[in-house]
Amino acid sequence: MKVLITGGAGFIGSNFVRHLLNSKRDVNVINFDSLTYAGNPESLADIAENPRYQFIRGDVTDKQAVDAVFKNGLDALVNFAAETHVDRSIEDATPFLRTNILGTQCLLDAAKRFKLPKFVQISTDEVYGSAPAGVSFTEETVLDPRSPYAASKAAADHFVSAYANTYGVPAVVLRCTNNYGPYQFPEKLIPLMVANAREDNPLPIYGDGMQERDWLFVEDYCSAIALALYKAQPGTIYNVSAGAPQPNLKIVRTILKHLGKPESLMQYVKDRPGHDRRYALDSSKIQKELGWSPKVSFEEGIRRTVDWYQSNTAWLNHARSGEYRNYYDRHYVRRTETFSK
Ligand code: NAD
Ligand code: DAU
């Protein structure tokens, strides 16, 4: 089986490339990634020489480059390639429309023309919008994206179902909650808090810190994606979640406890505009139909994650150099100043 993985140098993509190569002996993986600020070949250094792995630097909006990969024959595609950070989408939505919508459409066009047997679209729980207390959204919930990032992902989902309906592209859509684990770029909540706390820098908490996210350990998500790749019927949408939303403050306190750092490092800053209060998904459909279930408890997952960042400081420091510094200064220095005025 020859699988094209787009965006495989990012957080979930790199974990999935590794998961697939280690769990399936008959799989060849092509990782097609343009290496934006979030893409990092160091996340796959351990498998770079694997004869069943090939890396191609390319952009999902580049028709010629995409066609060149499809021409050699593919059995499936898993599309992770995306601009993924909500705060950056608030700063400038343009790259989100380009990669998340036009890039998905470019891949769908190739899938149509080359009659790809399976297209797995990696979507997000954010397409449903904010969930009221006590409610977990199902696959039937009407989409209500509320940030520029979420709107671009919802548009991509609509294109996937339009191409399935119009041209018969055999597509499966996965909508997952927040992932955490090794190799996550440190602009996201958990690695950012670990990185700052290690150096006794302030931990910026948006608003009151009581927003809830339904955290899933990345290995558990990888096993769900593999099941979808091998077993899901075309035309199916699956929600994936741990089913246990928790407030941000609780997550940050847990990280501080693991690192032995004081809660006085927490600093309340100006809230994210349009901040979704709560994400929560019902994942009973994938559990029932594909036999998936999460295996890693939050307690174990967060311990493994904090330990990983503690023992991979070279990876972390490299990720936090260059472009990251500009982003951090632009985003947080301004935010803190505005808040304290
Ligand atoms: P990430 O930001 O860590 O990585 C994205 C990858 O896509 C990078 O390697 C980047 O170089 C690549 N990329 C970006 N633009 C590209 C382009 N035009 N052409 C080719 N490659 C390009 O992202 P992630 O957190 O691993 O998320 C992966 C996917 O999962 C995304 O589609 C995201 O919307 C979705 N998702 C993420 C989470 C989460 O918690 N991280 C949860 C639900 C869904
Ligand atoms: O829900 C799935 C989504 O999860 C994915 O589709 C996105 O790609 C991914 O980035 C993530 O989006 P969030 O906005 O939920 O993740 P983030 O890590 O940016 O923020 C998590 C929560 O923590 C959110 O309520 C905002 C808050 N936060 C975040 C940062 C970076 C803070 O309080 N302070 C911060 O500095």
Tab-separated table of C-alpha atoms in Angstrom, residues 64-318:
chain	number	residue	atom	x	y	z
A	64	GLN	CA	2.089	20.423	-10.966
A	65	ALA	CA	3.883	19.199	-7.869
A	66	VAL	CA	0.758	17.387	-6.618
A	67	ASP	CA	0.164	15.756	-10.012
A	68	ALA	CA	3.780	14.577	-10.156
A	69	VAL	CA	3.218	12.582	-6.947
A	70	PHE	CA	-0.165	11.193	-8.025
A	71	LYS	CA	1.226	10.126	-11.448
A	72	ASN	CA	3.303	7.347	-9.887
A	73	GLY	CA	0.181	5.726	-8.417
A	74	LEU	CA	-1.218	5.984	-4.902
A	75	ASP	CA	-3.568	3.838	-2.815
A	76	ALA	CA	-4.608	6.515	-0.337
A	77	LEU	CA	-4.052	10.064	0.866
A	78	VAL	CA	-4.264	11.453	4.396
A	79	ASN	CA	-4.431	15.260	4.302
A	80	PHE	CA	-2.921	16.904	7.397
A	81	ALA	CA	-1.479	19.904	5.523
A	82	ALA	CA	-2.911	23.073	7.009
A	83	GLU	CA	-2.340	26.368	8.725
A	84	THR	CA	-3.469	25.366	12.198
A	85	HIS	CA	-3.064	28.124	14.784
A	86	VAL	CA	-6.241	30.051	15.651
A	87	ASP	CA	-4.326	33.115	16.935
A	88	ARG	CA	-2.404	33.407	13.660
A	89	SER	CA	-5.675	33.137	11.695
A	90	ILE	CA	-6.960	36.125	13.675
A	91	GLU	CA	-3.833	38.077	12.715
A	92	ASP	CA	-4.095	37.182	8.999
A	93	ALA	CA	-6.583	34.731	7.486
A	94	THR	CA	-5.064	34.695	3.986
A	95	PRO	CA	-2.628	31.757	4.373
A	96	PHE	CA	-5.487	29.775	5.966
A	97	LEU	CA	-7.734	30.224	2.949
A	98	ARG	CA	-4.862	29.376	0.629
A	99	THR	CA	-3.657	26.141	2.197
A	100	ASN	CA	-6.760	24.894	3.988
A	101	ILE	CA	-9.282	25.564	1.219
A	102	LEU	CA	-7.390	25.890	-2.080
A	103	GLY	CA	-4.878	23.229	-1.030
A	104	THR	CA	-7.643	20.756	-0.167
A	105	GLN	CA	-9.391	21.521	-3.454
A	106	CYS	CA	-6.137	20.956	-5.377
A	107	LEU	CA	-5.741	17.531	-3.704
A	108	LEU	CA	-9.404	16.685	-4.364
A	109	ASP	CA	-8.969	17.558	-8.050
A	110	ALA	CA	-5.971	15.241	-8.287
A	111	ALA	CA	-7.910	12.512	-6.425
A	112	LYS	CA	-10.723	12.866	-8.945
A	113	ARG	CA	-8.491	12.821	-12.047
A	114	PHE	CA	-6.238	9.982	-10.882
A	115	LYS	CA	-9.137	7.962	-9.366
A	116	LEU	CA	-7.550	7.758	-5.920
A	117	PRO	CA	-9.055	4.804	-3.957
A	118	LYS	CA	-9.234	6.639	-0.593
A	119	PHE	CA	-9.040	10.251	0.617
A	120	VAL	CA	-8.887	10.886	4.365
A	121	GLN	CA	-9.470	14.534	5.302
A	122	ILE	CA	-8.127	15.602	8.703
A	123	SER	CA	-10.691	18.113	9.919
A	124	THR	CA	-11.319	19.469	13.416
A	125	ASP	CA	-13.952	19.758	16.148
A	126	GLU	CA	-13.763	23.541	15.687
A	127	VAL	CA	-16.024	23.316	12.619
A	128	TYR	CA	-18.977	22.779	15.016
A	129	GLY	CA	-18.260	25.910	17.057
A	130	SER	CA	-18.564	26.252	20.828
A	131	ALA	CA	-20.485	23.532	22.716
A	132	PRO	CA	-22.886	24.545	25.514
A	133	ALA	CA	-22.177	23.073	28.975
A	134	GLY	CA	-23.219	19.409	29.141
A	135	VAL	CA	-23.502	19.022	25.346
A	136	SER	CA	-21.216	16.858	23.177
A	137	PHE	CA	-21.576	17.424	19.441
A	138	THR	CA	-22.268	14.482	17.106
A	139	GLU	CA	-21.498	14.127	13.397
A	140	GLU	CA	-25.063	15.372	12.702
A	141	THR	CA	-24.471	18.734	14.400
A	142	VAL	CA	-24.737	21.683	12.015
A	143	LEU	CA	-21.381	23.362	11.332
A	144	ASP	CA	-20.934	26.755	13.002
A	145	PRO	CA	-17.252	27.768	12.638
A	146	ARG	CA	-16.402	30.900	14.596
A	147	SER	CA	-12.732	31.716	13.955
A	148	PRO	CA	-11.067	32.321	10.564
A	149	TYR	CA	-9.155	29.045	11.066
A	150	ALA	CA	-12.365	27.110	11.813
A	151	ALA	CA	-14.139	28.709	8.845
A	152	SER	CA	-11.336	27.604	6.505
A	153	LYS	CA	-11.498	24.033	7.850
A	154	ALA	CA	-15.304	23.952	7.541
A	155	ALA	CA	-15.041	25.200	3.934
A	156	ALA	CA	-12.587	22.383	3.217
A	157	ASP	CA	-15.041	19.853	4.712
A	158	HIS	CA	-17.772	21.191	2.428
A	159	PHE	CA	-15.469	20.799	-0.580
A	160	VAL	CA	-14.688	17.229	0.442
A	161	SER	CA	-18.387	16.310	0.593
A	162	ALA	CA	-19.101	18.241	-2.618
A	163	TYR	CA	-16.385	16.280	-4.481
A	164	ALA	CA	-17.656	13.013	-2.988
A	165	ASN	CA	-21.204	13.832	-4.084
A	166	THR	CA	-20.382	15.300	-7.496
A	167	TYR	CA	-17.447	13.192	-8.670
A	168	GLY	CA	-17.558	10.171	-6.386
A	169	VAL	CA	-14.213	10.932	-4.665
A	170	PRO	CA	-14.083	8.223	-1.952
A	171	ALA	CA	-13.558	10.480	1.054
A	172	VAL	CA	-13.665	10.022	4.817
A	173	VAL	CA	-13.615	13.022	7.191
A	174	LEU	CA	-12.200	12.900	10.734
A	175	ARG	CA	-13.062	15.653	13.212
A	176	CYS	CA	-10.904	15.478	16.292
A	177	THR	CA	-10.557	17.485	19.477
A	178	ASN	CA	-7.306	19.079	20.724
A	179	ASN	CA	-4.307	16.765	20.503
A	180	TYR	CA	-1.248	16.887	22.735
A	181	GLY	CA	2.018	14.931	22.900
A	182	PRO	CA	5.570	14.917	21.495
A	183	TYR	CA	6.573	17.166	18.559
A	184	GLN	CA	3.789	19.758	18.959
A	185	PHE	CA	4.923	23.222	17.892
A	186	PRO	CA	5.330	25.401	21.018
A	187	GLU	CA	2.820	28.055	19.941
A	188	LYS	CA	0.011	25.730	21.171
A	189	LEU	CA	-1.147	25.769	24.808
A	190	ILE	CA	0.567	22.692	26.292
A	191	PRO	CA	4.085	22.934	24.781
A	192	LEU	CA	4.044	26.720	25.219
A	193	MET	CA	3.276	26.396	28.931
A	194	VAL	CA	5.931	23.690	29.388
A	195	ALA	CA	8.556	25.751	27.533
A	196	ASN	CA	7.830	28.946	29.478
A	197	ALA	CA	7.559	27.259	32.877
A	198	ARG	CA	10.905	25.479	32.430
A	199	GLU	CA	12.544	28.912	32.129
A	200	ASP	CA	10.414	30.573	34.846
A	201	ASN	CA	8.800	32.834	32.251
A	202	PRO	CA	5.160	33.992	32.635
A	203	LEU	CA	2.410	31.617	31.461
A	204	PRO	CA	-0.143	33.687	29.499
A	205	ILE	CA	-3.712	32.620	30.358
A	206	TYR	CA	-6.308	34.064	27.974
A	207	GLY	CA	-9.310	35.650	29.721
A	208	ASP	CA	-10.439	33.767	32.830
A	209	GLY	CA	-8.784	30.457	31.826
A	210	MET	CA	-12.051	28.566	32.226
A	211	GLN	CA	-12.415	27.681	28.532
A	212	GLU	CA	-12.667	23.911	28.087
A	213	ARG	CA	-10.886	21.644	25.603
A	214	ASP	CA	-11.301	17.867	25.186
A	215	TRP	CA	-7.616	16.774	25.090
A	216	LEU	CA	-6.633	13.560	23.280
A	217	PHE	CA	-3.136	12.034	23.382
A	218	VAL	CA	-1.726	12.069	19.835
A	219	GLU	CA	-1.003	8.292	19.791
A	220	ASP	CA	-4.672	7.622	20.385
A	221	TYR	CA	-5.579	9.862	17.483
A	222	CYS	CA	-3.037	8.064	15.254
A	223	SER	CA	-4.740	4.731	15.937
A	224	ALA	CA	-8.113	6.269	14.996
A	225	ILE	CA	-6.676	7.646	11.724
A	226	ALA	CA	-5.176	4.246	10.841
A	227	LEU	CA	-8.564	2.574	11.432
A	228	ALA	CA	-10.257	5.162	9.236
A	229	LEU	CA	-7.626	4.691	6.525
A	230	TYR	CA	-8.063	0.920	6.422
A	231	LYS	CA	-11.683	0.354	7.450
A	232	ALA	CA	-13.921	3.402	7.062
A	233	GLN	CA	-16.526	3.404	4.313
A	234	PRO	CA	-16.242	6.304	1.834
A	235	GLY	CA	-18.716	9.063	2.645
A	236	THR	CA	-18.352	8.645	6.397
A	237	ILE	CA	-17.598	11.370	8.935
A	238	TYR	CA	-16.216	10.425	12.357
A	239	ASN	CA	-15.749	12.513	15.483
A	240	VAL	CA	-12.738	11.550	17.608
A	241	SER	CA	-12.266	12.628	21.236
A	242	ALA	CA	-11.276	11.511	24.705
A	243	GLY	CA	-14.708	12.578	25.922
A	244	ALA	CA	-13.476	14.526	28.950
A	245	PRO	CA	-13.345	18.328	28.471
A	246	GLN	CA	-11.195	20.181	31.014
A	247	PRO	CA	-10.632	23.900	31.725
A	248	ASN	CA	-7.350	25.441	30.589
A	249	LEU	CA	-6.472	26.462	34.157
A	250	LYS	CA	-6.546	22.823	35.256
A	251	ILE	CA	-4.205	21.828	32.410
A	252	VAL	CA	-1.739	24.605	33.234
A	253	ARG	CA	-1.768	23.778	36.952
A	254	THR	CA	-1.076	20.107	36.152
A	255	ILE	CA	1.925	21.111	34.016
A	256	LEU	CA	3.294	23.354	36.785
A	257	LYS	CA	2.908	20.516	39.279
A	258	HIS	CA	4.823	18.087	37.048
A	259	LEU	CA	7.641	20.602	36.629
A	260	GLY	CA	7.681	21.578	40.307
A	261	LYS	CA	7.044	25.242	39.431
A	262	PRO	CA	4.885	27.798	41.327
A	263	GLU	CA	1.398	28.890	40.212
A	264	SER	CA	2.586	32.489	40.533
A	265	LEU	CA	4.030	32.052	37.007
A	266	MET	CA	0.474	32.166	35.623
A	267	GLN	CA	-0.392	35.563	34.161
A	268	TYR	CA	-3.910	36.464	33.027
A	269	VAL	CA	-3.779	38.311	29.687
A	270	LYS	CA	-6.245	39.802	27.224
A	271	ASP	CA	-8.605	37.154	25.851
A	272	ARG	CA	-8.497	35.776	22.292
A	273	PRO	CA	-11.127	37.646	20.208
A	274	GLY	CA	-14.171	35.447	19.553
A	275	HIS	CA	-12.678	32.756	21.827
A	276	ASP	CA	-14.724	29.530	21.696
A	277	ARG	CA	-15.651	28.705	25.270
A	278	ARG	CA	-15.932	24.947	25.084
A	279	TYR	CA	-15.211	22.045	22.710
A	280	ALA	CA	-16.739	18.631	23.366
A	281	LEU	CA	-17.407	15.759	20.959
A	282	ASP	CA	-19.373	12.534	21.122
A	283	SER	CA	-17.111	9.880	19.543
A	284	SER	CA	-19.432	6.889	20.015
A	285	LYS	CA	-19.826	6.411	16.230
A	286	ILE	CA	-16.146	5.572	15.597
A	287	GLN	CA	-16.070	3.488	18.777
A	288	LYS	CA	-19.061	1.424	17.636
A	289	GLU	CA	-18.321	1.160	13.902
A	290	LEU	CA	-14.515	0.859	13.841
A	291	GLY	CA	-13.832	-0.436	17.364
A	292	TRP	CA	-11.645	2.554	18.320
A	293	SER	CA	-11.173	3.705	21.906
A	294	PRO	CA	-8.649	6.025	23.589
A	295	LYS	CA	-6.025	4.097	25.587
A	296	VAL	CA	-3.932	6.818	27.267
A	297	SER	CA	-5.415	8.594	30.306
A	298	PHE	CA	-4.837	12.335	30.587
A	299	GLU	CA	-2.678	11.775	33.689
A	300	GLU	CA	-0.366	9.393	31.811
A	301	GLY	CA	-0.407	11.421	28.575
A	302	ILE	CA	0.507	14.727	30.213
A	303	ARG	CA	3.298	13.085	32.221
A	304	ARG	CA	4.732	11.521	29.044
A	305	THR	CA	4.387	14.842	27.194
A	306	VAL	CA	6.111	16.951	29.860
A	307	ASP	CA	8.888	14.326	30.148
A	308	TRP	CA	9.323	14.341	26.354
A	309	TYR	CA	9.831	18.112	26.212
A	310	GLN	CA	12.184	17.911	29.199
A	311	SER	CA	14.388	15.373	27.420
A	312	ASN	CA	14.168	16.910	23.931
A	313	THR	CA	15.394	20.404	24.642
A	314	ALA	CA	17.366	20.595	21.356
A	315	TRP	CA	14.134	20.048	19.383
A	316	LEU	CA	12.286	22.546	21.573
A	317	ASN	CA	14.989	25.221	21.377
A	318	HIS	CA	15.251	24.900	17.617
